[in-house]
Amino acid sequence: MFRLIAHQTALLLALEHDHRYIQVLFPIDEGTKFNRHAPIVTQSDREYFAGSLELRNVHLKALDLLLEFWGLQRNGSEIYSDLPLNPVNHVWLKNHDHNQLRLTRVIRSLHLLGNESIARNLCAFLIEVSNEFDSISDKTVQFWRNALKG
């Protein structure tokens, strides 16, 4: 039991402090200065994902891992939190938190790679929550909205 808890703790620390994995798990259609080796989504990639339920489901498994880290959950295409919404339970609710940028990338990647309804629902959930907290800027909300374009 102790080994499992230690492993989970190490994983959560890695998710918070390593900034390269997100570009690999959630590729988008533009490059990043943080990981020059990260894949860039092409039209061909989009078509391939659109035609493969298996690929879309693998993408959603990565999403579920990060949602758990962010204090969120997914049931089908519904995004929600069982925990009270606050910065203690949801690290991304802190002022200028880098996880807000990660959420933008996740929304964009889901949108590009065939999980559009989940991308829209995640975006809507985040915007709804942002209305309750001053820690999320209007600029961040606009990034989330823009991630659904194109």
Coordinates of C-alpha atoms in Angstrom, one line a residue:
M1 CA 0.0 0.0 0.0
F2 CA 2.8 2.4 0.9
R3 CA 4.5 1.8 -2.5
L4 CA 1.2 2.6 -4.3
I5 CA 0.8 5.9 -2.4
A6 CA 4.5 6.8 -3.0
H7 CA 4.1 6.0 -6.7
Q8 CA 1.0 8.2 -7.0
T9 CA 2.7 11.0 -5.1
A10 CA 5.7 10.8 -7.5
L11 CA 3.3 10.9 -10.5
L12 CA 1.5 13.9 -9.2
L13 CA 4.8 15.8 -8.6
A14 CA 5.9 14.9 -12.1
L15 CA 2.7 16.1 -13.6
E16 CA 3.1 19.5 -11.8
H17 CA 6.8 20.1 -12.4
D18 CA 7.6 18.5 -15.8
H19 CA 6.6 20.7 -18.6
R20 CA 7.4 18.6 -21.6
Y21 CA 4.9 15.7 -21.4
I22 CA 1.9 17.9 -22.1
Q23 CA 3.0 18.7 -25.6
V24 CA 3.3 15.0 -26.4
L25 CA 0.1 13.8 -24.8
F26 CA -1.9 16.7 -26.2
P27 CA -0.3 17.8 -29.5
I28 CA -1.8 20.9 -31.2
D29 CA -1.3 22.5 -34.6
E30 CA 1.5 24.8 -33.7
G31 CA 5.0 24.4 -32.2
T32 CA 6.1 25.3 -28.7
K33 CA 9.3 26.7 -27.3
F34 CA 9.2 24.3 -24.4
N35 CA 9.6 21.1 -26.4
R36 CA 11.0 21.5 -29.9
H37 CA 10.5 17.7 -30.5
A38 CA 6.8 17.8 -29.7
P39 CA 4.5 16.5 -32.5
I40 CA 2.5 19.1 -34.5
V41 CA -1.0 18.0 -35.6
T42 CA -1.5 18.0 -39.3
Q43 CA -4.7 17.7 -41.3
S44 CA -3.7 14.1 -42.0
D45 CA -3.5 13.5 -38.2
R46 CA -6.9 15.0 -37.7
E47 CA -8.4 12.7 -40.3
Y48 CA -6.7 9.7 -38.9
F49 CA -8.0 10.4 -35.4
A50 CA -11.5 11.1 -36.7
G51 CA -11.5 7.7 -38.2
S52 CA -10.1 5.8 -35.2
L53 CA -12.2 5.3 -32.1
E54 CA -9.2 3.6 -30.5
L55 CA -7.0 6.6 -30.9
R56 CA -9.6 9.0 -29.6
N57 CA -10.1 6.7 -26.5
V58 CA -6.3 6.6 -25.9
H59 CA -6.4 10.4 -26.0
L60 CA -9.2 10.4 -23.5
K61 CA -7.3 8.2 -21.1
A62 CA -4.6 10.8 -21.0
L63 CA -7.3 13.4 -20.4
D64 CA -8.7 11.5 -17.5
L65 CA -5.3 11.3 -15.9
L66 CA -4.8 15.0 -16.1
L67 CA -8.4 15.8 -15.0
E68 CA -7.8 13.8 -11.9
F69 CA -4.6 15.8 -11.2
W70 CA -6.6 19.0 -11.7
G71 CA -9.4 17.8 -9.3
L72 CA -11.8 17.1 -12.1
Q73 CA -13.6 14.1 -13.5
R74 CA -15.2 13.0 -16.8
N75 CA -18.3 10.9 -17.3
G76 CA -18.7 10.4 -21.1
S77 CA -18.5 14.0 -22.3
E78 CA -19.5 15.6 -19.0
I79 CA -16.8 17.4 -17.0
Y80 CA -17.4 18.0 -13.3
S81 CA -15.8 18.1 -9.9
D82 CA -16.9 16.2 -6.8
L83 CA -14.6 18.3 -4.7
P84 CA -15.5 21.9 -3.5
L85 CA -14.1 24.3 -6.1
N86 CA -11.2 26.1 -4.5
P87 CA -7.4 26.5 -5.2
V88 CA -6.6 23.8 -2.6
N89 CA -8.5 21.1 -4.5
H90 CA -8.0 22.6 -7.9
V91 CA -4.4 23.9 -8.5
W92 CA -5.5 25.6 -11.7
L93 CA -7.6 28.1 -9.8
K94 CA -4.6 29.8 -8.4
N95 CA -3.6 33.2 -9.8
H96 CA -1.6 33.0 -13.0
D97 CA -1.2 29.2 -12.7
H98 CA 0.6 27.5 -15.6
N99 CA -2.1 24.8 -15.5
Q100 CA -4.4 27.3 -17.1
L101 CA -2.2 27.3 -20.2
R102 CA -2.1 23.5 -20.1
L103 CA -5.9 23.4 -20.0
T104 CA -5.8 25.6 -23.2
R105 CA -3.6 23.1 -24.9
V106 CA -5.8 20.2 -23.8
I107 CA -9.0 21.9 -25.1
R108 CA -7.2 22.6 -28.4
S109 CA -5.8 19.1 -28.8
L110 CA -9.2 17.4 -28.0
H111 CA -10.9 19.7 -30.5
L112 CA -8.3 19.0 -33.3
L113 CA -8.2 15.2 -32.7
G114 CA -11.8 14.2 -32.9
N115 CA -13.1 14.8 -29.3
E116 CA -14.8 18.1 -30.1
S117 CA -17.8 17.6 -27.8
I118 CA -15.5 16.9 -24.8
A119 CA -13.4 19.9 -25.7
R120 CA -16.5 22.1 -25.8
N121 CA -17.8 20.7 -22.5
L122 CA -14.4 21.2 -20.8
C123 CA -14.2 24.7 -22.0
A124 CA -17.7 25.5 -20.9
F125 CA -17.1 24.0 -17.4
L126 CA -13.9 26.0 -17.0
I127 CA -15.6 29.3 -18.1
E128 CA -18.5 28.7 -15.8
V129 CA -16.0 28.1 -12.9
S130 CA -14.0 31.2 -13.9
N131 CA -17.0 33.3 -13.3
E132 CA -16.8 32.4 -9.6
F133 CA -13.1 33.2 -9.2
D134 CA -11.0 36.3 -9.7
S135 CA -7.9 34.2 -10.2
I136 CA -8.7 33.4 -13.8
S137 CA -8.2 36.4 -16.1
D138 CA -10.4 37.4 -19.0
K139 CA -7.4 36.7 -21.3
T140 CA -7.2 33.1 -20.1
V141 CA -10.9 32.7 -20.7
Q142 CA -10.4 34.0 -24.2
F143 CA -7.5 31.6 -24.8
W144 CA -9.9 28.7 -23.8
R145 CA -12.6 30.0 -26.2
N146 CA -10.1 30.4 -29.1
A147 CA -8.9 26.8 -28.6
L148 CA -12.2 25.7 -30.1
K149 CA -11.7 27.6 -33.3
G150 CA -10.6 26.1 -36.6

